[in-house]
Short mmCIF file of C-alpha atoms in Angstrom, two decimals:
data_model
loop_
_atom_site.label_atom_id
_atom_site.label_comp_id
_atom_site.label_asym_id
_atom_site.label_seq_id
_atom_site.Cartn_x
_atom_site.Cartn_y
_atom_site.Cartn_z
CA UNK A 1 -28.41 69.99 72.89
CA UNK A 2 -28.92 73.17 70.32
CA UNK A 3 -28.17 75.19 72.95
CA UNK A 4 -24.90 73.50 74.08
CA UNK A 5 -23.94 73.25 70.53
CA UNK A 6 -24.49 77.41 69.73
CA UNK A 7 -22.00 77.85 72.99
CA UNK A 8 -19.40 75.59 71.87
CA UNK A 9 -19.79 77.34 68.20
CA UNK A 10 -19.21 80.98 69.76
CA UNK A 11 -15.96 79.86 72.04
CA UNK A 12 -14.58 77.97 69.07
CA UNK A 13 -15.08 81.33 67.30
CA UNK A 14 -13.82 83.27 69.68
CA UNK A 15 -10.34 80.94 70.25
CA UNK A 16 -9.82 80.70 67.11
CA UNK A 17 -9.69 85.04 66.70
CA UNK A 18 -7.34 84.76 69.23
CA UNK A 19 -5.14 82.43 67.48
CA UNK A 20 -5.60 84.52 64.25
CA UNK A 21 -4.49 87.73 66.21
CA UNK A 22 -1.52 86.11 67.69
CA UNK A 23 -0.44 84.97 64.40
CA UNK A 24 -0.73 87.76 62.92
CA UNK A 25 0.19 90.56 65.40
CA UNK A 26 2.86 87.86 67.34
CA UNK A 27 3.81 85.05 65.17
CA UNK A 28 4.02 85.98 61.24
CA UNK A 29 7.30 87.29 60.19
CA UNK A 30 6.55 89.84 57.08
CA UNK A 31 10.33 91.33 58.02
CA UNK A 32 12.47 91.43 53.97
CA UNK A 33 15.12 88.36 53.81
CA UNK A 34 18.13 90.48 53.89
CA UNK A 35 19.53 89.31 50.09
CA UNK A 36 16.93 91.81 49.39
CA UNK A 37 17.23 94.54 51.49
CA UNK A 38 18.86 97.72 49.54
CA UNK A 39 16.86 96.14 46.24
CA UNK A 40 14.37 97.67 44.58
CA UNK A 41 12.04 95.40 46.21
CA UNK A 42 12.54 96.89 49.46
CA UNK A 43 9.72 98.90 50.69
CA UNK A 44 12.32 101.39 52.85
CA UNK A 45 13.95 102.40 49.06
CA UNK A 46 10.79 104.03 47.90
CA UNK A 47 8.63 104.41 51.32
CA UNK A 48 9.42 107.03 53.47
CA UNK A 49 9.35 105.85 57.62
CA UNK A 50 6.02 106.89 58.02
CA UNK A 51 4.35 104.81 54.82
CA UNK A 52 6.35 101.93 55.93
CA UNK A 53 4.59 101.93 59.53
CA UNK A 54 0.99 103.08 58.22
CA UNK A 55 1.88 100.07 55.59
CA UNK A 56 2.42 97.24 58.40
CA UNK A 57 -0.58 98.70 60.71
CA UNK A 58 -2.97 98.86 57.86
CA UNK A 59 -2.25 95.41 56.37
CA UNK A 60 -2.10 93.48 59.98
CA UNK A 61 -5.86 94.88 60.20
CA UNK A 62 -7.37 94.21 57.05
CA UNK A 63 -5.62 90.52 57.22
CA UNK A 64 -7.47 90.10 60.57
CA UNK A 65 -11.06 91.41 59.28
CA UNK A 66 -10.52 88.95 56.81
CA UNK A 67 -9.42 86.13 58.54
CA UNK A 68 -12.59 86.93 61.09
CA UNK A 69 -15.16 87.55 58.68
CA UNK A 70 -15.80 84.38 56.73
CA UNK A 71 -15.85 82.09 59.46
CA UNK A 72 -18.50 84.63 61.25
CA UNK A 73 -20.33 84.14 58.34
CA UNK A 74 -20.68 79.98 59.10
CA UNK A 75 -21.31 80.58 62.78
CA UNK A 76 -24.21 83.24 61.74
CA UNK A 77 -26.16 80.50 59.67
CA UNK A 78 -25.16 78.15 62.38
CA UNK A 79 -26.68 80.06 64.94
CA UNK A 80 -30.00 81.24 62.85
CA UNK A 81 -30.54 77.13 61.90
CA UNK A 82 -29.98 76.54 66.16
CA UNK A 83 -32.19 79.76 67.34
CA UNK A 84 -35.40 78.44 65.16
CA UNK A 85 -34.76 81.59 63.12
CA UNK A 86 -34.63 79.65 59.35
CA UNK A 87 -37.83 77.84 60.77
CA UNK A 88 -39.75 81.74 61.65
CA UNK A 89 -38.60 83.08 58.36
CA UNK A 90 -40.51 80.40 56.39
CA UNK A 91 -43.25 80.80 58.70
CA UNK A 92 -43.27 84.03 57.92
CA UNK A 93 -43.43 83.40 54.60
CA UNK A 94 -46.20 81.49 54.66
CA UNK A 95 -48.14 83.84 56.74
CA UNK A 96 -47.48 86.68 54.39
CA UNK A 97 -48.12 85.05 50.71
CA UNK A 98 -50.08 82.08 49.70
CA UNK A 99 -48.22 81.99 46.42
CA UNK A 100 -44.91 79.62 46.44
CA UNK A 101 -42.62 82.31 45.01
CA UNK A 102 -43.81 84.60 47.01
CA UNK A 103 -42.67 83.33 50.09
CA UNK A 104 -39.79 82.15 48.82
CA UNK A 105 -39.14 85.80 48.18
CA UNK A 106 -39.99 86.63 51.60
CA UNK A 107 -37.45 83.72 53.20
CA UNK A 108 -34.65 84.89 51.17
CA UNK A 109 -35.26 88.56 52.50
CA UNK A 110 -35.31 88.05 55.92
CA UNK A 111 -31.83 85.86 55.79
CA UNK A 112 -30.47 88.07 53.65
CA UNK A 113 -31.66 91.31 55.87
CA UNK A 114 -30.46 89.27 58.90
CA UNK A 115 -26.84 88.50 57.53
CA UNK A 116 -26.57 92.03 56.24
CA UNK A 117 -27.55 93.37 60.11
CA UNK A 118 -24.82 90.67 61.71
CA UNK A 119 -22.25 91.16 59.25
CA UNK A 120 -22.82 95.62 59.04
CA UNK A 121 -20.09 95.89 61.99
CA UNK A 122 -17.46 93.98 60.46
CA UNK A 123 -18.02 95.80 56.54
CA UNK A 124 -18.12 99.25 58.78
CA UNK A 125 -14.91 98.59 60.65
CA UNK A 126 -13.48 98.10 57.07
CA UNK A 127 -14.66 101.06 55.65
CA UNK A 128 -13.31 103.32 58.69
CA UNK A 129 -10.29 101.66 58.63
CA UNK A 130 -9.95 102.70 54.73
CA UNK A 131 -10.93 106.05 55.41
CA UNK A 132 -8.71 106.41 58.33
CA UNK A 133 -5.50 105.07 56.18
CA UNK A 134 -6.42 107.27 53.44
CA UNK A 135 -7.27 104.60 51.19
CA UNK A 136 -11.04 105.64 50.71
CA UNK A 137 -12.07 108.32 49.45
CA UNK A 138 -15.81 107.71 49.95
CA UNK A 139 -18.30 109.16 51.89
CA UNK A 140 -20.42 107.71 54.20
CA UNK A 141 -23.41 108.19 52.33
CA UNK A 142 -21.79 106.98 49.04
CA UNK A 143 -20.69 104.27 50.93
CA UNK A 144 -24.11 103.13 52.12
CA UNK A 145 -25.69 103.25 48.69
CA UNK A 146 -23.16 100.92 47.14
CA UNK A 147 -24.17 98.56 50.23
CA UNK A 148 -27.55 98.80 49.58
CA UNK A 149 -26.91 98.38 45.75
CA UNK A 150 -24.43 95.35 46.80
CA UNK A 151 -27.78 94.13 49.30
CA UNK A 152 -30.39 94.13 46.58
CA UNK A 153 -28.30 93.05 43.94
CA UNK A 154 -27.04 89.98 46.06
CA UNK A 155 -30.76 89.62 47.12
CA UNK A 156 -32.08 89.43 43.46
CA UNK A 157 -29.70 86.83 42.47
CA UNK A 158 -30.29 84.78 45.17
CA UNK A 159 -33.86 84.53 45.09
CA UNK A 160 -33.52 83.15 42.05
CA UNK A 161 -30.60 80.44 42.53
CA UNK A 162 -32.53 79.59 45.49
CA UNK A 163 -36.00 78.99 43.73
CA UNK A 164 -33.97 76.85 40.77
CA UNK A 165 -31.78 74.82 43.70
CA UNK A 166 -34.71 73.63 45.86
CA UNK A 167 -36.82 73.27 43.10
CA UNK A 168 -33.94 70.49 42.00
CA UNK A 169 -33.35 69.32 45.27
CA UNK A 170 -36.77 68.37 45.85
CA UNK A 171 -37.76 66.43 41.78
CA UNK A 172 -33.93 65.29 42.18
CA UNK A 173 -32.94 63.37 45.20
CA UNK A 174 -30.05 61.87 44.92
CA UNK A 175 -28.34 63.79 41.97
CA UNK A 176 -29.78 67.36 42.43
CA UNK A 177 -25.84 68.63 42.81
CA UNK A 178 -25.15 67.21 39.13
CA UNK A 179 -28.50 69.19 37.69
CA UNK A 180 -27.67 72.49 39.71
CA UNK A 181 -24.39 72.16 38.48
CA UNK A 182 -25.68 72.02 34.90
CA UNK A 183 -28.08 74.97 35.30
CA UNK A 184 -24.75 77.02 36.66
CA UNK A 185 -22.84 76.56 33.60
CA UNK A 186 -25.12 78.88 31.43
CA UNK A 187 -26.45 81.01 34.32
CA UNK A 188 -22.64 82.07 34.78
CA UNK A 189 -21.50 82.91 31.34
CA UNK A 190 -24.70 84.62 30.97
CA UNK A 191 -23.47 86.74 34.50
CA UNK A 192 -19.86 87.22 32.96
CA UNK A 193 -21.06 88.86 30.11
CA UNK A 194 -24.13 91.07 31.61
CA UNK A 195 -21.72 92.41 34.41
CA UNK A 196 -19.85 94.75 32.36
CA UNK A 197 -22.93 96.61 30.68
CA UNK A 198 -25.46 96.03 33.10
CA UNK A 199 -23.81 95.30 37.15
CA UNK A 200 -20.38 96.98 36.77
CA UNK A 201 -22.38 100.58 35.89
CA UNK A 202 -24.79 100.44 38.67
CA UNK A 203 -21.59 101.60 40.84
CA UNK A 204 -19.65 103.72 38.73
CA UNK A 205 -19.19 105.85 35.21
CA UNK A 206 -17.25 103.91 32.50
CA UNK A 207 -16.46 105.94 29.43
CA UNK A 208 -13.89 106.05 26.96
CA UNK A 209 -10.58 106.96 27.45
CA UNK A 210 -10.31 110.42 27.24
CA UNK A 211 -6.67 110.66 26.74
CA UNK A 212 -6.49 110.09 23.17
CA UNK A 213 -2.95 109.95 22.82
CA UNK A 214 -2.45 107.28 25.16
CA UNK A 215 -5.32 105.56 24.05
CA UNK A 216 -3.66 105.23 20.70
CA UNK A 217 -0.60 103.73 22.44
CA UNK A 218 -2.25 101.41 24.10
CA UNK A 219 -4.66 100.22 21.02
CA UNK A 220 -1.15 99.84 19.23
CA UNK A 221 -0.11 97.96 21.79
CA UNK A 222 -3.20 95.83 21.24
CA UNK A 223 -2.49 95.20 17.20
CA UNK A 224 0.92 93.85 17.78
CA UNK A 225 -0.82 91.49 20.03
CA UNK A 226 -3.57 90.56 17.79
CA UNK A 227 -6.09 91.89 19.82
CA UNK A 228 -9.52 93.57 18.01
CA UNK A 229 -9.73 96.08 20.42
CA UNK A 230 -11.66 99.36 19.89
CA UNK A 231 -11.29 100.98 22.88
CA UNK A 232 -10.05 101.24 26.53
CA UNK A 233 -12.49 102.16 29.27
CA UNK A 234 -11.90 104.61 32.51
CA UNK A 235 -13.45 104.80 35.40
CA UNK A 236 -14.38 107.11 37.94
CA UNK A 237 -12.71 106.11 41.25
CA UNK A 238 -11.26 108.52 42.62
CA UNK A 239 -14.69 109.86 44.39
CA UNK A 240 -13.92 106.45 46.31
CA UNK A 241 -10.86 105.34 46.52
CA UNK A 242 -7.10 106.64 46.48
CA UNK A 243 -5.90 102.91 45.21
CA UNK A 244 -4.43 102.05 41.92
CA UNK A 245 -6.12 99.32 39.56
CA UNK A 246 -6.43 98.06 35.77
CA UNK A 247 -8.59 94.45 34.71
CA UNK A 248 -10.16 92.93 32.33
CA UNK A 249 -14.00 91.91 32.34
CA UNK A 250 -16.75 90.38 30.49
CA UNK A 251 -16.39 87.95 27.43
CA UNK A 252 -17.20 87.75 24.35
CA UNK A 253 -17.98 90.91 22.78
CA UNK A 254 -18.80 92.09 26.12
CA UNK A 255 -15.22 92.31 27.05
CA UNK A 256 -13.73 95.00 28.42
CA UNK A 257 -10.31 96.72 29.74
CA UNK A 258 -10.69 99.09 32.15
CA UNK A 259 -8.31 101.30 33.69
CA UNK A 260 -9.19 103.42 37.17
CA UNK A 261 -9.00 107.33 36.62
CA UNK A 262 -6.78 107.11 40.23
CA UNK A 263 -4.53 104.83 37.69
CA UNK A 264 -4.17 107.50 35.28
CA UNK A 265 -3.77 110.34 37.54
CA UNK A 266 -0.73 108.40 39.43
CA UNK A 267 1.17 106.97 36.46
CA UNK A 268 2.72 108.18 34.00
CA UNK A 269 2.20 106.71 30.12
CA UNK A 270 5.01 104.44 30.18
CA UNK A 271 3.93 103.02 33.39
CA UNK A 272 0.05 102.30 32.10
CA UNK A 273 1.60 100.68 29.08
CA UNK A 274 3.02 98.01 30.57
CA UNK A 275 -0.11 97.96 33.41
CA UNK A 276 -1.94 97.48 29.76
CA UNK A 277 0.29 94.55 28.12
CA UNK A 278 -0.19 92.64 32.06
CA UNK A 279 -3.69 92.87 31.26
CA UNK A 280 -3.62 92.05 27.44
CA UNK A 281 -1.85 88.61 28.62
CA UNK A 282 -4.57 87.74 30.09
CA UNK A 283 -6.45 88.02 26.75
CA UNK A 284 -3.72 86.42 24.55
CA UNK A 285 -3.60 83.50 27.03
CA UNK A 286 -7.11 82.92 27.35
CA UNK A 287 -7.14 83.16 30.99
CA UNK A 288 -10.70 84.52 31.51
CA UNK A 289 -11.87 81.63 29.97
CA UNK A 290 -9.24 79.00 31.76
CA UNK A 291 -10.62 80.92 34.75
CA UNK A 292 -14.45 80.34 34.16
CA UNK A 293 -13.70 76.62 33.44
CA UNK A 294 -11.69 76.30 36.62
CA UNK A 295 -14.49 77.94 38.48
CA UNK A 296 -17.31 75.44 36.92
CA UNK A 297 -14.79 72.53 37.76
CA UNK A 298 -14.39 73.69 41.22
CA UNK A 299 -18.06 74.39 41.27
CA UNK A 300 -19.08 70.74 40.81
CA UNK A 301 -17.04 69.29 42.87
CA UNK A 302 -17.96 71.66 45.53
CA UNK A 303 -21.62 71.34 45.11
CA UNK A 304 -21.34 67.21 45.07
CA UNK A 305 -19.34 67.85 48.48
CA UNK A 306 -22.33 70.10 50.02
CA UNK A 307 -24.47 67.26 48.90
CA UNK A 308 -23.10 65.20 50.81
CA UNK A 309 -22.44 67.25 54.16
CA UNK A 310 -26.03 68.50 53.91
CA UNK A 311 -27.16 64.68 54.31
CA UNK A 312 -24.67 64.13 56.89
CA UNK A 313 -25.70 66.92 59.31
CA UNK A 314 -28.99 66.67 58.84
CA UNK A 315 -28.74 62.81 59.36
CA UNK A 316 -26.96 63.39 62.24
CA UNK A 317 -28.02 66.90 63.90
CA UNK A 318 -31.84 66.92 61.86
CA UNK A 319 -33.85 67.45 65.47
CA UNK A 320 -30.98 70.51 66.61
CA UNK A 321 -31.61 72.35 63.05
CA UNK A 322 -35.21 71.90 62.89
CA UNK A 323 -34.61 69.96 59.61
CA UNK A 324 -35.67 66.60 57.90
CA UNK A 325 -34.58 66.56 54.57
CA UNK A 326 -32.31 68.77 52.28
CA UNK A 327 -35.20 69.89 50.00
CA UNK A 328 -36.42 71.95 52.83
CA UNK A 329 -36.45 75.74 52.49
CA UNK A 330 -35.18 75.89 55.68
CA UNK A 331 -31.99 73.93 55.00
CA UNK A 332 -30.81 77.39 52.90
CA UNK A 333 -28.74 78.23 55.64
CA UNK A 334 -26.85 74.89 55.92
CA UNK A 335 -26.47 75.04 52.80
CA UNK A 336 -24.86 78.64 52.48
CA UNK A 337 -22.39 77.35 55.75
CA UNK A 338 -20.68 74.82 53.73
CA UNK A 339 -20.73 76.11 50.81
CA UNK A 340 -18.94 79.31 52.02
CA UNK A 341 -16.48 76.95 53.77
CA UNK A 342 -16.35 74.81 50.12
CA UNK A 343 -14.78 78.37 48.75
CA UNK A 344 -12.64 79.20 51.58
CA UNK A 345 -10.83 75.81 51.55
CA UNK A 346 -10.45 75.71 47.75
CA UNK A 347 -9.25 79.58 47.84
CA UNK A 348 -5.94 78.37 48.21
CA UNK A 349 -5.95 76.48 45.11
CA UNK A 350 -8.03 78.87 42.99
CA UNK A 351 -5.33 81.89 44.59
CA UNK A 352 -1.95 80.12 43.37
CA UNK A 353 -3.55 79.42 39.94
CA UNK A 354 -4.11 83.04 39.76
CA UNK A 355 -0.69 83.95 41.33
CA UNK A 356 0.80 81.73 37.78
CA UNK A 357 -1.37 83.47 35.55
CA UNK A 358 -0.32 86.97 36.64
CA UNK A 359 2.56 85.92 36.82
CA UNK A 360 2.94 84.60 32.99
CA UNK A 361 1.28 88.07 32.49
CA UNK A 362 3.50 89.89 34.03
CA UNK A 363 6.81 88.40 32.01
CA UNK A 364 4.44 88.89 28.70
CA UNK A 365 4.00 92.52 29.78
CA UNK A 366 7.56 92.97 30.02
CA UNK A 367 8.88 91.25 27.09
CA UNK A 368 6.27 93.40 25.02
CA UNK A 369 7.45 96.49 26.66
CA UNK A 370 10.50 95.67 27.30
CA UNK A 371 10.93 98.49 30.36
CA UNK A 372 11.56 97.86 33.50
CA UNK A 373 11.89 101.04 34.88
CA UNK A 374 8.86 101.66 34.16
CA UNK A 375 7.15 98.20 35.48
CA UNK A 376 9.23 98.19 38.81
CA UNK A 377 8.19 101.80 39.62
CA UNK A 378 4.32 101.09 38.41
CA UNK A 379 4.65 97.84 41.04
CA UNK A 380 6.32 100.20 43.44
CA UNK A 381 3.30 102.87 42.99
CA UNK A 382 0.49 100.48 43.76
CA UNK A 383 2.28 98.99 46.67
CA UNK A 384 2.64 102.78 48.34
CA UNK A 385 -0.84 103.84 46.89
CA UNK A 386 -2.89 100.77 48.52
CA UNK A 387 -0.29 99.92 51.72
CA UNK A 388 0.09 96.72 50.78
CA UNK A 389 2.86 94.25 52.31
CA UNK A 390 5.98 93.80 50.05
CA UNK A 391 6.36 90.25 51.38
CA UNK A 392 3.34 88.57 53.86
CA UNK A 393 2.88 86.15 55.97
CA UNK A 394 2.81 82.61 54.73
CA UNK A 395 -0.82 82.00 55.39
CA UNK A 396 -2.07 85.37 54.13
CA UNK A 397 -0.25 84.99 50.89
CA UNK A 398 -2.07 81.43 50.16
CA UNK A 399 -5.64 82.64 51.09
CA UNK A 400 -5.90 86.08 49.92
CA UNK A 401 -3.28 86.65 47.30
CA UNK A 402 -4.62 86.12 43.58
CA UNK A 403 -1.36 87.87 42.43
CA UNK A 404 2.34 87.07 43.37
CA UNK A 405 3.37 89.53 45.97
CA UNK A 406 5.49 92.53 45.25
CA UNK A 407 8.56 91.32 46.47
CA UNK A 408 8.26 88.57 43.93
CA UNK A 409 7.52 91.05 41.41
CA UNK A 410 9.78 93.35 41.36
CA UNK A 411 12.44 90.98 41.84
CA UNK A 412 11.86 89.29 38.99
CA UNK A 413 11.71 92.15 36.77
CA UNK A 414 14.90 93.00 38.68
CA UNK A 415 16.24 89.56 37.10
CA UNK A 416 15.12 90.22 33.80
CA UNK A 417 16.81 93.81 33.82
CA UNK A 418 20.11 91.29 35.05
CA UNK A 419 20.02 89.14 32.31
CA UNK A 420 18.75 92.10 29.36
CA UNK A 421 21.83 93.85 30.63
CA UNK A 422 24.60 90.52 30.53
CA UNK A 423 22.53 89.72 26.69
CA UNK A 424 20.94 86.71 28.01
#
């Protein structure tokens, strides 16, 4: 039965790549609707015939990595629960360490070693595919020791989610969802505001603007918006990447705007100003923290749903997973498979929330700076630096845009410059 149920999992995989490629290489229409062609929306007014092919290519293959990659992900920890693998990680656990911890430890590194090993192909294909569109920068070697920073960071924090979660599952029954959930809310805020002084540097230099002058507009920029801020943060990205970005991070007193030094070398002052009010928005509306209690919210209602799909399958398929009850260490990949699926169904959700806030930032930015010149040829910069699609496919847009997409963008700013111009 395990074995019949691994095959069917690998030809539903493998159908379901096909009907991804076809939908995206056959199917999905990304073509302009024609009231915009000739607008300043449309990618063949400020790409030249070469950007706008390297621009289709390029986003038709990262679509399909991504479309490939998560759902690998579920049949990996499907397959490791079906092989006996889960089961000869613990056992090798216990045959290394008597302590509990300790082979805990030793559990979490050989799933985590194994998923890094099955999933290596896909994150290489990505990074050659970067390189090759002249979108990284990076080296191969520079490359690999963000991976491994990425591995042992990722390992670290799992360890100890894991040793809190089964600790719960196994003194908690019923309602160890509601208790995890609980023990997420601090854990989290404490995350949000370590990552920018403690995560965020293990990859990169952040230092203070060095551009004094501009720094000054910006911080001005920051008073008439009521915001204490001392200074603005670059970063050195341009060893990595040939892409354009600006965010906000951290809370509290923690927080942080950061621009890319690729930002600053591409566009000029007026440009980063309004780049700078988008991202202010999101401080004067509170959206970090509407974000962190949407993720929390989401959170518990996820974790109550893995609850109860971990009882189900194991109920159901205990004998083919080598399983009994949920407070088994060995139930950690189960676990992981619905919970990554948990994310990917609610991403749709979580992305048009995000697509509202930028977009409420995006009209702040522009009524602060009130040019649009400068914010349609910023939008118009980042689309050409990182080959992005003016205007994707339906299904793309919903799972992996947390921004509106440019064609949205730039035609609204192109409606705001309308009704500036008739005094509206």
């Amino acid at each position: 039965m395990a074995r019949k149920m691994g095959f069917y999992g690998v030809i539903a995989y493998v159908l379901y790549g096909f009907v991804v490629y076809w939908y995206l290489f056959s199917f999905a229409d990304a073509n302009l609707p024609f009231e915009y062609e000739g607008s300043k929306a449309d990618p063949a007014t400020f790409l030249n015939g070469r950007e706008l092919m390297l621009s289709e290519e390029y986003s038709k293959i990262r679509n399909l990595l991504f479309f490939l990659s998560t759902p690998f992900e579920w049949l990996f920890y499907f397959l490791i629960l079906l092989l006996g693998l889960s089961k000869a990680f613990k056992r090798w656990g216990e045959e290394t360490s008597k302590n509990k911890y300790g082979q805990t430890a030793i559990y979490v590194f050989w799933l985590s070693f194994f998923a890094y090993i099955a999933t290596f192909p896909l994150s290489y294909i990505s990074y050659t595919l970067s390189k090759t569109y002249n979108i990284s920068t990076q080296s191969f070697a520079a490359w690999m020791k963000d991976e491994l920073i990425d591995f042992w960071v990722n390992y670290a924090f799992m360890f100890v989610i894991v040793i809190v979660l089964y600790w719960l599952m196994n003194k908690f029954k019923t309602y160890w969802w509601l208790f995890a959930w609980l023990f997420s809310v601090p854990f989290t805020l404490f995350i949000m505001f370590l990552q920018p002084v403690v995560i965020d540097p293990l990859y990169n230099d952040f230092t203070p603007l060095k551009n004094k002058e501009l720094e000054t507009k910006i911080l001005d920029l920051a008073a008439q918006a009521n915001i204490p801020a001392e200074h603005v943060f670059e970063v050195d990205m341009a060893e990595k990447t040939n892409a354009l970005n600006a965010y906000v991070t951290g809370i509290g007193s923690n927080s942080r705007i950061v621009l890319w030094d690729t930002t600053l070398n591409k566009l000029n002052d007026d440009q980063i100003l309004f780049i700078m009010a988008h991202e202010m928005a999101h401080y004067v509306e509170k959206h970090i923290y509407i974000g962190i209690a949407g993720y929390l919210l989401m959170s518990l209602i996820g974790l109550y749903l893995v609850s109860r799909l971990l009882n189900w399958a194991i109920k159901r398929w205990g004998k083919e997973f080598k399983l009994k009850h949920p407070g088994d260490l060995r139930s950690l990949p189960l676990f992981l498979m619905f919970l990554s699926m948990m994310l990917f169904a609610a991403s749709p959700i979580t992305n048009l929330v995000s697509r509202y806030q930028e977009t409420r930032a995006d009209d702040y930015a522009i009524e602060m700076t009130g040019n649009t010149d400068a914010a349609i040829s910023a939008f118009q910069e980042l689309t050409k630096a990182g080959l992005s699609q003016v205007n994707p496919p339906w299904l793309v847009k919903i799972f992996r845009y947390g921004h509106p997409t440019m064609l949205e963008r730039i035609s609204r700013l192109e409606e705001y410059e309308i009704q500036k111009r008739n005094g509206n």
